[in-house]
Amino acid sequence: MNIELFIARRKALGLSQKALAEGICTQATLSKFENNGKAPAIRIVAQLCQRLNLQLEDVFPTERVADAAVLKVLEKIEFDLITSEYHDAETLLAKIADEPRHDRETKLQYCYLKGYVAALNHHPISDVLFNFDQIITDLDESHTTIYTQLAYCGTGIAYQFNSDPNKAQYYFEKVRHALPSLPLETTASVWRVINLAYYTGNFYASIDQPTQSLKLLDYGINICSRFHVTYYAAWIKFLQAQLIDAPDKIQEYLNDATAFARINNNKQLLKKISSYSSSL
């Protein structure tokens, strides 16, 4: 149990025990937790962690007991999503479908990736929702991890592809409001927050709200710059180029997108950029 991290985050945010506990539990309950390690109900700890922008797993670290080979495949699938190799990702998912997934984190990652792959490969929406419902109603029913936001985003993607913008917007709005408070503490969390910013920005572009879209894309590109992430930067720059009017800026964004795509050897995106540039 990582109480030191919990206390350090509270102090870093300038919160007293009384301020943190307000509306959640008594100060005495919080004091017993911090000073004696007496953990209150998990519901209370989850609310306290949420107020501190921490995940439960940060305070109660869990061992990833799933087979190391499965975790390696899941990481490859997540990378395939970035490079638009959706069919490759689906093939890999099929290979590990029968592998045991005992650890909650592994189950969450598997459901998130399976839902995204189903959505991006235009599977029936019922298949998509089945995976994300497992996250929202079971694995993360308290909605304290980033996987809930990924499930909302993936659901929005599915409705967007099914030409149902009203339902899609309902879910993307949840993501848009949550984005600024999502922590950027690990490489995986950084990639996933950028993922959320990109797909949510893409949706608002599709419903002709370029200002909202560009705001989200700017947020994503700032994170890319801060953490030296080039993979999503290529996609974001390409989408930005399609949303602005100034010819010189359009070319600048296209050049940036091309450069990042070449660095990442993203052949799918390079084809899209070439086709779009030819149409100008």
PDB file of C-alpha atoms in Angstrom:
ATOM      1  CA  MET A   1       0.000   0.000   0.000  1.00  0.00           C
ATOM      2  CA  ASN A   2       1.583   3.257  -1.163  1.00  0.00           C
ATOM      3  CA  ILE A   3       0.350   5.719   1.459  1.00  0.00           C
ATOM      4  CA  GLU A   4       3.453   7.875   0.935  1.00  0.00           C
ATOM      5  CA  LEU A   5       2.371   8.667  -2.623  1.00  0.00           C
ATOM      6  CA  PHE A   6      -1.148   9.450  -1.416  1.00  0.00           C
ATOM      7  CA  ILE A   7       0.114  11.908   1.218  1.00  0.00           C
ATOM      8  CA  ALA A   8       2.663  13.455  -1.140  1.00  0.00           C
ATOM      9  CA  ARG A   9      -0.020  14.111  -3.764  1.00  0.00           C
ATOM     10  CA  ARG A  10      -2.343  15.678  -1.189  1.00  0.00           C
ATOM     11  CA  LYS A  11       0.390  18.015  -0.002  1.00  0.00           C
ATOM     12  CA  ALA A  12       1.511  18.819  -3.547  1.00  0.00           C
ATOM     13  CA  LEU A  13      -2.035  19.951  -4.319  1.00  0.00           C
ATOM     14  CA  GLY A  14      -2.074  22.091  -1.188  1.00  0.00           C
ATOM     15  CA  LEU A  15      -4.952  20.192   0.390  1.00  0.00           C
ATOM     16  CA  SER A  16      -5.352  19.739   4.118  1.00  0.00           C
ATOM     17  CA  GLN A  17      -6.813  16.507   5.430  1.00  0.00           C
ATOM     18  CA  LYS A  18     -10.026  18.393   6.169  1.00  0.00           C
ATOM     19  CA  ALA A  19     -10.264  19.773   2.625  1.00  0.00           C
ATOM     20  CA  LEU A  20      -9.578  16.412   1.003  1.00  0.00           C
ATOM     21  CA  ALA A  21     -12.065  14.574   3.197  1.00  0.00           C
ATOM     22  CA  GLU A  22     -14.877  17.109   2.779  1.00  0.00           C
ATOM     23  CA  GLY A  23     -18.000  15.470   1.397  1.00  0.00           C
ATOM     24  CA  ILE A  24     -16.349  12.036   1.288  1.00  0.00           C
ATOM     25  CA  CYS A  25     -15.486  10.970   4.824  1.00  0.00           C
ATOM     26  CA  THR A  26     -14.533  12.402   8.193  1.00  0.00           C
ATOM     27  CA  GLN A  27     -11.109  13.898   8.776  1.00  0.00           C
ATOM     28  CA  ALA A  28     -10.606  11.274  11.479  1.00  0.00           C
ATOM     29  CA  THR A  29     -11.139   8.492   8.927  1.00  0.00           C
ATOM     30  CA  LEU A  30      -8.600  10.048   6.583  1.00  0.00           C
ATOM     31  CA  SER A  31      -6.135  10.587   9.421  1.00  0.00           C
ATOM     32  CA  LYS A  32      -6.336   6.917  10.424  1.00  0.00           C
ATOM     33  CA  PHE A  33      -5.659   5.940   6.834  1.00  0.00           C
ATOM     34  CA  GLU A  34      -2.642   8.216   6.427  1.00  0.00           C
ATOM     35  CA  ASN A  35      -1.127   7.697   9.868  1.00  0.00           C
ATOM     36  CA  ASN A  36      -2.008   4.111  10.717  1.00  0.00           C
ATOM     37  CA  GLY A  37      -2.694   2.506   7.344  1.00  0.00           C
ATOM     38  CA  LYS A  38      -6.278   1.723   8.331  1.00  0.00           C
ATOM     39  CA  ALA A  39      -8.010   1.744   4.959  1.00  0.00           C
ATOM     40  CA  PRO A  40     -11.681   2.778   4.876  1.00  0.00           C
ATOM     41  CA  ALA A  41     -14.204   1.259   2.486  1.00  0.00           C
ATOM     42  CA  ILE A  42     -12.858   0.939  -1.042  1.00  0.00           C
ATOM     43  CA  ARG A  43     -15.602   3.303  -2.237  1.00  0.00           C
ATOM     44  CA  ILE A  44     -14.195   6.028   0.012  1.00  0.00           C
ATOM     45  CA  VAL A  45     -10.606   5.393  -1.048  1.00  0.00           C
ATOM     46  CA  ALA A  46     -11.695   5.544  -4.693  1.00  0.00           C
ATOM     47  CA  GLN A  47     -13.321   8.950  -4.155  1.00  0.00           C
ATOM     48  CA  LEU A  48     -10.274  10.280  -2.325  1.00  0.00           C
ATOM     49  CA  CYS A  49      -7.982   9.041  -5.094  1.00  0.00           C
ATOM     50  CA  GLN A  50     -10.198  10.613  -7.734  1.00  0.00           C
ATOM     51  CA  ARG A  51      -9.982  13.973  -5.958  1.00  0.00           C
ATOM     52  CA  LEU A  52      -6.190  13.617  -5.987  1.00  0.00           C
ATOM     53  CA  ASN A  53      -6.128  12.522  -9.652  1.00  0.00           C
ATOM     54  CA  LEU A  54      -4.771   9.154  -8.586  1.00  0.00           C
ATOM     55  CA  GLN A  55      -5.913   5.699  -9.560  1.00  0.00           C
ATOM     56  CA  LEU A  56      -6.643   3.058  -6.955  1.00  0.00           C
ATOM     57  CA  GLU A  57      -3.816   0.990  -8.405  1.00  0.00           C
ATOM     58  CA  ASP A  58      -1.384   3.796  -7.558  1.00  0.00           C
ATOM     59  CA  VAL A  59      -2.185   3.418  -3.864  1.00  0.00           C
ATOM     60  CA  PHE A  60      -2.817  -0.319  -3.886  1.00  0.00           C
ATOM     61  CA  PRO A  61      -0.330  -1.653  -6.483  1.00  0.00           C
ATOM     62  CA  THR A  62      -1.301  -4.977  -8.002  1.00  0.00           C
ATOM     63  CA  GLU A  63       0.912  -7.580  -9.554  1.00  0.00           C
ATOM     64  CA  ARG A  64       0.319  -8.154 -13.236  1.00  0.00           C
ATOM     65  CA  VAL A  65      -0.191 -11.897 -12.907  1.00  0.00           C
ATOM     66  CA  ALA A  66      -1.153 -12.465 -16.519  1.00  0.00           C
ATOM     67  CA  ASP A  67       1.278 -14.321 -18.726  1.00  0.00           C
ATOM     68  CA  ALA A  68       4.108 -12.039 -19.817  1.00  0.00           C
ATOM     69  CA  ALA A  69       3.604 -13.115 -23.421  1.00  0.00           C
ATOM     70  CA  VAL A  70      -0.029 -11.929 -23.310  1.00  0.00           C
ATOM     71  CA  LEU A  71       1.019  -8.531 -21.999  1.00  0.00           C
ATOM     72  CA  LYS A  72       3.557  -8.216 -24.781  1.00  0.00           C
ATOM     73  CA  VAL A  73       0.857  -8.949 -27.362  1.00  0.00           C
ATOM     74  CA  LEU A  74      -1.492  -6.391 -25.799  1.00  0.00           C
ATOM     75  CA  GLU A  75       1.232  -3.757 -26.044  1.00  0.00           C
ATOM     76  CA  LYS A  76       1.731  -4.624 -29.719  1.00  0.00           C
ATOM     77  CA  ILE A  77      -2.016  -4.361 -30.341  1.00  0.00           C
ATOM     78  CA  GLU A  78      -2.119  -0.930 -28.717  1.00  0.00           C
ATOM     79  CA  PHE A  79       0.725   0.184 -30.973  1.00  0.00           C
ATOM     80  CA  ASP A  80      -1.099  -1.219 -34.016  1.00  0.00           C
ATOM     81  CA  LEU A  81      -4.022   1.062 -33.180  1.00  0.00           C
ATOM     82  CA  ILE A  82      -1.723   4.079 -33.378  1.00  0.00           C
ATOM     83  CA  THR A  83      -0.333   3.045 -36.759  1.00  0.00           C
ATOM     84  CA  SER A  84      -3.799   2.130 -38.110  1.00  0.00           C
ATOM     85  CA  GLU A  85      -2.943  -1.554 -38.510  1.00  0.00           C
ATOM     86  CA  TYR A  86      -6.426  -2.490 -37.345  1.00  0.00           C
ATOM     87  CA  HIS A  87      -6.622  -5.854 -39.077  1.00  0.00           C
ATOM     88  CA  ASP A  88      -3.223  -6.878 -37.694  1.00  0.00           C
ATOM     89  CA  ALA A  89      -4.494  -5.930 -34.248  1.00  0.00           C
ATOM     90  CA  GLU A  90      -7.571  -8.098 -34.732  1.00  0.00           C
ATOM     91  CA  THR A  91      -5.428 -11.061 -35.770  1.00  0.00           C
ATOM     92  CA  LEU A  92      -3.320 -10.701 -32.630  1.00  0.00           C
ATOM     93  CA  LEU A  93      -6.413 -10.447 -30.430  1.00  0.00           C
ATOM     94  CA  ALA A  94      -7.713 -13.695 -31.884  1.00  0.00           C
ATOM     95  CA  LYS A  95      -4.454 -15.428 -30.973  1.00  0.00           C
ATOM     96  CA  ILE A  96      -4.772 -14.573 -27.281  1.00  0.00           C
ATOM     97  CA  ALA A  97      -8.561 -14.868 -26.987  1.00  0.00           C
ATOM     98  CA  ASP A  98      -8.330 -18.110 -25.001  1.00  0.00           C
ATOM     99  CA  GLU A  99      -5.359 -17.099 -22.858  1.00  0.00           C
ATOM    100  CA  PRO A 100      -6.137 -16.620 -19.139  1.00  0.00           C
ATOM    101  CA  ARG A 101      -6.487 -13.053 -17.887  1.00  0.00           C
ATOM    102  CA  HIS A 102      -6.579 -13.209 -14.109  1.00  0.00           C
ATOM    103  CA  ASP A 103      -5.397  -9.708 -13.304  1.00  0.00           C
ATOM    104  CA  ARG A 104      -7.965  -6.882 -13.360  1.00  0.00           C
ATOM    105  CA  GLU A 105      -5.629  -4.491 -15.175  1.00  0.00           C
ATOM    106  CA  THR A 106      -5.051  -7.067 -17.901  1.00  0.00           C
ATOM    107  CA  LYS A 107      -8.801  -7.632 -18.250  1.00  0.00           C
ATOM    108  CA  LEU A 108      -9.376  -3.888 -18.556  1.00  0.00           C
ATOM    109  CA  GLN A 109      -6.673  -3.515 -21.185  1.00  0.00           C
ATOM    110  CA  TYR A 110      -7.988  -6.492 -23.155  1.00  0.00           C
ATOM    111  CA  CYS A 111     -11.598  -5.225 -23.179  1.00  0.00           C
ATOM    112  CA  TYR A 112     -10.523  -1.707 -24.131  1.00  0.00           C
ATOM    113  CA  LEU A 113      -8.401  -2.942 -27.022  1.00  0.00           C
ATOM    114  CA  LYS A 114     -10.966  -5.471 -28.217  1.00  0.00           C
ATOM    115  CA  GLY A 115     -13.653  -2.785 -28.180  1.00  0.00           C
ATOM    116  CA  TYR A 116     -11.502  -0.285 -30.070  1.00  0.00           C
ATOM    117  CA  VAL A 117     -10.463  -2.850 -32.673  1.00  0.00           C
ATOM    118  CA  ALA A 118     -14.093  -3.862 -33.177  1.00  0.00           C
ATOM    119  CA  ALA A 119     -15.152  -0.226 -33.559  1.00  0.00           C
ATOM    120  CA  LEU A 120     -12.341   0.722 -35.931  1.00  0.00           C
ATOM    121  CA  ASN A 121     -12.925  -2.389 -38.046  1.00  0.00           C
ATOM    122  CA  HIS A 122     -16.636  -1.492 -38.291  1.00  0.00           C
ATOM    123  CA  HIS A 123     -17.935  -4.562 -36.480  1.00  0.00           C
ATOM    124  CA  PRO A 124     -21.603  -4.648 -35.418  1.00  0.00           C
ATOM    125  CA  ILE A 125     -22.141  -2.077 -32.717  1.00  0.00           C
ATOM    126  CA  SER A 126     -23.451  -4.752 -30.339  1.00  0.00           C
ATOM    127  CA  ASP A 127     -20.003  -6.406 -30.402  1.00  0.00           C
ATOM    128  CA  VAL A 128     -18.335  -3.093 -29.626  1.00  0.00           C
ATOM    129  CA  LEU A 129     -20.664  -2.220 -26.767  1.00  0.00           C
ATOM    130  CA  PHE A 130     -20.312  -5.666 -25.197  1.00  0.00           C
ATOM    131  CA  ASN A 131     -16.608  -5.061 -24.598  1.00  0.00           C
ATOM    132  CA  PHE A 132     -16.990  -1.528 -23.300  1.00  0.00           C
ATOM    133  CA  ASP A 133     -19.943  -2.450 -21.080  1.00  0.00           C
ATOM    134  CA  GLN A 134     -17.681  -4.901 -19.261  1.00  0.00           C
ATOM    135  CA  ILE A 135     -15.448  -1.967 -18.348  1.00  0.00           C
ATOM    136  CA  ILE A 136     -18.146   0.531 -17.408  1.00  0.00           C
ATOM    137  CA  THR A 137     -20.499  -1.763 -15.508  1.00  0.00           C
ATOM    138  CA  ASP A 138     -18.122  -4.334 -14.046  1.00  0.00           C
ATOM    139  CA  LEU A 139     -14.350  -3.976 -14.202  1.00  0.00           C
ATOM    140  CA  ASP A 140     -14.350  -0.219 -13.508  1.00  0.00           C
ATOM    141  CA  GLU A 141     -17.824   0.298 -12.121  1.00  0.00           C
ATOM    142  CA  SER A 142     -16.602   3.114  -9.842  1.00  0.00           C
ATOM    143  CA  HIS A 143     -15.220   4.864 -12.959  1.00  0.00           C
ATOM    144  CA  THR A 144     -11.882   5.698 -11.362  1.00  0.00           C
ATOM    145  CA  THR A 145      -9.499   4.583 -14.118  1.00  0.00           C
ATOM    146  CA  ILE A 146      -8.766   5.911 -17.579  1.00  0.00           C
ATOM    147  CA  TYR A 147     -10.361   2.781 -19.028  1.00  0.00           C
ATOM    148  CA  THR A 148     -13.819   4.234 -18.419  1.00  0.00           C
ATOM    149  CA  GLN A 149     -12.921   7.237 -20.574  1.00  0.00           C
ATOM    150  CA  LEU A 150     -11.466   4.921 -23.218  1.00  0.00           C
ATOM    151  CA  ALA A 151     -14.725   2.956 -23.149  1.00  0.00           C
ATOM    152  CA  TYR A 152     -16.735   6.167 -23.582  1.00  0.00           C
ATOM    153  CA  CYS A 153     -14.488   7.220 -26.461  1.00  0.00           C
ATOM    154  CA  GLY A 154     -14.674   3.825 -28.146  1.00  0.00           C
ATOM    155  CA  THR A 155     -18.450   3.831 -27.811  1.00  0.00           C
ATOM    156  CA  GLY A 156     -18.515   7.276 -29.381  1.00  0.00           C
ATOM    157  CA  ILE A 157     -16.383   6.025 -32.278  1.00  0.00           C
ATOM    158  CA  ALA A 158     -18.805   3.153 -32.850  1.00  0.00           C
ATOM    159  CA  TYR A 159     -21.841   5.443 -32.952  1.00  0.00           C
ATOM    160  CA  GLN A 160     -19.950   7.904 -35.165  1.00  0.00           C
ATOM    161  CA  PHE A 161     -19.215   5.138 -37.673  1.00  0.00           C
ATOM    162  CA  ASN A 162     -22.864   4.072 -37.480  1.00  0.00           C
ATOM    163  CA  SER A 163     -23.990   7.562 -38.519  1.00  0.00           C
ATOM    164  CA  ASP A 164     -25.534   8.352 -35.146  1.00  0.00           C
ATOM    165  CA  PRO A 165     -23.836  11.640 -34.178  1.00  0.00           C
ATOM    166  CA  ASN A 166     -26.237  12.438 -31.346  1.00  0.00           C
ATOM    167  CA  LYS A 167     -25.390   9.280 -29.426  1.00  0.00           C
ATOM    168  CA  ALA A 168     -21.727   9.668 -30.336  1.00  0.00           C
ATOM    169  CA  GLN A 169     -21.653  13.209 -28.974  1.00  0.00           C
ATOM    170  CA  TYR A 170     -23.153  12.059 -25.680  1.00  0.00           C
ATOM    171  CA  TYR A 171     -20.086   9.893 -25.060  1.00  0.00           C
ATOM    172  CA  PHE A 172     -17.499  12.236 -26.549  1.00  0.00           C
ATOM    173  CA  GLU A 173     -18.787  15.020 -24.296  1.00  0.00           C
ATOM    174  CA  LYS A 174     -17.961  12.864 -21.284  1.00  0.00           C
ATOM    175  CA  VAL A 175     -14.430  12.424 -22.587  1.00  0.00           C
ATOM    176  CA  ARG A 176     -14.011  16.105 -23.419  1.00  0.00           C
ATOM    177  CA  HIS A 177     -14.912  17.179 -19.896  1.00  0.00           C
ATOM    178  CA  ALA A 178     -12.712  14.526 -18.271  1.00  0.00           C
ATOM    179  CA  LEU A 179      -9.585  15.091 -20.382  1.00  0.00           C
ATOM    180  CA  PRO A 180      -7.977  17.964 -18.428  1.00  0.00           C
ATOM    181  CA  SER A 181      -8.057  15.998 -15.174  1.00  0.00           C
ATOM    182  CA  LEU A 182      -6.643  12.720 -16.477  1.00  0.00           C
ATOM    183  CA  PRO A 183      -3.178  11.990 -15.022  1.00  0.00           C
ATOM    184  CA  LEU A 184      -0.091  11.681 -17.213  1.00  0.00           C
ATOM    185  CA  GLU A 185       2.044   9.542 -14.951  1.00  0.00           C
ATOM    186  CA  THR A 186       3.118   6.618 -17.148  1.00  0.00           C
ATOM    187  CA  THR A 187       3.976   6.119 -20.806  1.00  0.00           C
ATOM    188  CA  ALA A 188       0.756   4.156 -21.272  1.00  0.00           C
ATOM    189  CA  SER A 189      -1.370   6.881 -19.692  1.00  0.00           C
ATOM    190  CA  VAL A 190       0.260   9.528 -21.905  1.00  0.00           C
ATOM    191  CA  TRP A 191      -0.489   7.538 -25.061  1.00  0.00           C
ATOM    192  CA  ARG A 192      -4.061   6.924 -23.961  1.00  0.00           C
ATOM    193  CA  VAL A 193      -4.797  10.550 -23.124  1.00  0.00           C
ATOM    194  CA  ILE A 194      -3.461  11.582 -26.534  1.00  0.00           C
ATOM    195  CA  ASN A 195      -5.632   8.842 -28.039  1.00  0.00           C
ATOM    196  CA  LEU A 196      -8.686  10.365 -26.337  1.00  0.00           C
ATOM    197  CA  ALA A 197      -7.806  13.885 -27.477  1.00  0.00           C
ATOM    198  CA  TYR A 198      -7.313  12.761 -31.082  1.00  0.00           C
ATOM    199  CA  TYR A 199     -10.480  10.703 -31.498  1.00  0.00           C
ATOM    200  CA  THR A 200     -12.614  13.252 -29.661  1.00  0.00           C
ATOM    201  CA  GLY A 201     -11.142  16.031 -31.794  1.00  0.00           C
ATOM    202  CA  ASN A 202     -11.790  13.941 -34.884  1.00  0.00           C
ATOM    203  CA  PHE A 203     -15.445  13.587 -33.928  1.00  0.00           C
ATOM    204  CA  TYR A 204     -15.983  17.320 -33.436  1.00  0.00           C
ATOM    205  CA  ALA A 205     -14.366  17.913 -36.810  1.00  0.00           C
ATOM    206  CA  SER A 206     -16.845  15.470 -38.345  1.00  0.00           C
ATOM    207  CA  ILE A 207     -19.842  17.426 -37.004  1.00  0.00           C
ATOM    208  CA  ASP A 208     -18.454  20.731 -38.248  1.00  0.00           C
ATOM    209  CA  GLN A 209     -17.223  22.130 -34.940  1.00  0.00           C
ATOM    210  CA  PRO A 210     -13.645  23.024 -35.948  1.00  0.00           C
ATOM    211  CA  THR A 211     -13.010  25.356 -33.012  1.00  0.00           C
ATOM    212  CA  GLN A 212     -13.780  22.640 -30.477  1.00  0.00           C
ATOM    213  CA  SER A 213     -11.843  20.123 -32.526  1.00  0.00           C
ATOM    214  CA  LEU A 214      -8.734  22.299 -32.793  1.00  0.00           C
ATOM    215  CA  LYS A 215      -8.804  22.968 -29.056  1.00  0.00           C
ATOM    216  CA  LEU A 216      -8.719  19.232 -28.368  1.00  0.00           C
ATOM    217  CA  LEU A 217      -6.046  18.627 -30.988  1.00  0.00           C
ATOM    218  CA  ASP A 218      -3.900  21.417 -29.546  1.00  0.00           C
ATOM    219  CA  TYR A 219      -4.186  19.749 -26.153  1.00  0.00           C
ATOM    220  CA  GLY A 220      -3.066  16.476 -27.694  1.00  0.00           C
ATOM    221  CA  ILE A 221      -0.138  17.999 -29.576  1.00  0.00           C
ATOM    222  CA  ASN A 222       1.028  19.810 -26.443  1.00  0.00           C
ATOM    223  CA  ILE A 223       1.205  16.476 -24.637  1.00  0.00           C
ATOM    224  CA  CYS A 224       3.058  14.980 -27.612  1.00  0.00           C
ATOM    225  CA  SER A 225       5.592  17.788 -27.376  1.00  0.00           C
ATOM    226  CA  ARG A 226       5.910  17.583 -23.615  1.00  0.00           C
ATOM    227  CA  PHE A 227       6.524  13.833 -23.590  1.00  0.00           C
ATOM    228  CA  HIS A 228       8.289  13.535 -26.974  1.00  0.00           C
ATOM    229  CA  VAL A 229       5.600  11.353 -28.550  1.00  0.00           C
ATOM    230  CA  THR A 230       5.694  11.300 -32.350  1.00  0.00           C
ATOM    231  CA  TYR A 231       3.161   8.599 -33.208  1.00  0.00           C
ATOM    232  CA  TYR A 232      -0.076  10.460 -32.575  1.00  0.00           C
ATOM    233  CA  ALA A 233       1.545  13.771 -33.521  1.00  0.00           C
ATOM    234  CA  ALA A 234       1.437  12.737 -37.185  1.00  0.00           C
ATOM    235  CA  TRP A 235      -2.299  12.045 -37.084  1.00  0.00           C
ATOM    236  CA  ILE A 236      -3.046  15.207 -35.142  1.00  0.00           C
ATOM    237  CA  LYS A 237      -1.054  17.414 -37.512  1.00  0.00           C
ATOM    238  CA  PHE A 238      -2.811  15.857 -40.493  1.00  0.00           C
ATOM    239  CA  LEU A 239      -6.235  16.527 -39.008  1.00  0.00           C
ATOM    240  CA  GLN A 240      -5.251  20.085 -38.090  1.00  0.00           C
ATOM    241  CA  ALA A 241      -4.243  20.681 -41.713  1.00  0.00           C
ATOM    242  CA  GLN A 242      -7.769  19.760 -42.783  1.00  0.00           C
ATOM    243  CA  LEU A 243      -9.413  22.160 -40.339  1.00  0.00           C
ATOM    244  CA  ILE A 244      -7.650  25.463 -41.018  1.00  0.00           C
ATOM    245  CA  ASP A 245      -7.989  27.903 -43.902  1.00  0.00           C
ATOM    246  CA  ALA A 246      -4.583  29.602 -44.172  1.00  0.00           C
ATOM    247  CA  PRO A 247      -2.706  27.974 -47.105  1.00  0.00           C
ATOM    248  CA  ASP A 248       0.729  28.466 -45.538  1.00  0.00           C
ATOM    249  CA  LYS A 249      -0.382  26.842 -42.277  1.00  0.00           C
ATOM    250  CA  ILE A 250      -2.017  23.976 -44.159  1.00  0.00           C
ATOM    251  CA  GLN A 251       1.268  23.188 -45.883  1.00  0.00           C
ATOM    252  CA  GLU A 252       3.180  23.538 -42.623  1.00  0.00           C
ATOM    253  CA  TYR A 253       0.918  21.033 -40.887  1.00  0.00           C
ATOM    254  CA  LEU A 254       1.080  18.637 -43.833  1.00  0.00           C
ATOM    255  CA  ASN A 255       4.873  18.836 -43.833  1.00  0.00           C
ATOM    256  CA  ASP A 256       4.935  18.139 -40.097  1.00  0.00           C
ATOM    257  CA  ALA A 257       2.507  15.238 -40.479  1.00  0.00           C
ATOM    258  CA  THR A 258       4.605  13.763 -43.286  1.00  0.00           C
ATOM    259  CA  ALA A 259       7.814  14.081 -41.287  1.00  0.00           C
ATOM    260  CA  PHE A 260       6.338  12.385 -38.223  1.00  0.00           C
ATOM    261  CA  ALA A 261       4.722   9.653 -40.324  1.00  0.00           C
ATOM    262  CA  ARG A 262       8.052   8.911 -41.998  1.00  0.00           C
ATOM    263  CA  ILE A 263       9.825   8.748 -38.652  1.00  0.00           C
ATOM    264  CA  ASN A 264       7.234   6.222 -37.495  1.00  0.00           C
ATOM    265  CA  ASN A 265       7.132   4.379 -40.836  1.00  0.00           C
ATOM    266  CA  ASN A 266       3.363   4.856 -40.853  1.00  0.00           C
ATOM    267  CA  LYS A 267       2.627   3.849 -44.434  1.00  0.00           C
ATOM    268  CA  GLN A 268      -1.139   4.075 -44.014  1.00  0.00           C
ATOM    269  CA  LEU A 269      -0.975   7.711 -42.982  1.00  0.00           C
ATOM    270  CA  LEU A 270       1.589   8.625 -45.637  1.00  0.00           C
ATOM    271  CA  LYS A 271      -0.855   7.409 -48.292  1.00  0.00           C
ATOM    272  CA  LYS A 272      -3.638   9.525 -46.808  1.00  0.00           C
ATOM    273  CA  ILE A 273      -1.431  12.620 -46.668  1.00  0.00           C
ATOM    274  CA  SER A 274      -0.293  12.132 -50.257  1.00  0.00           C
ATOM    275  CA  SER A 275      -3.858  11.708 -51.480  1.00  0.00           C
ATOM    276  CA  TYR A 276      -5.072  14.767 -49.572  1.00  0.00           C
ATOM    277  CA  SER A 277      -2.169  16.923 -50.770  1.00  0.00           C
ATOM    278  CA  SER A 278      -2.908  15.970 -54.376  1.00  0.00           C
ATOM    279  CA  SER A 279      -6.504  17.111 -53.982  1.00  0.00           C
ATOM    280  CA  LEU A 280      -5.570  20.637 -52.869  1.00  0.00           C
TER     281      LEU A 280
END
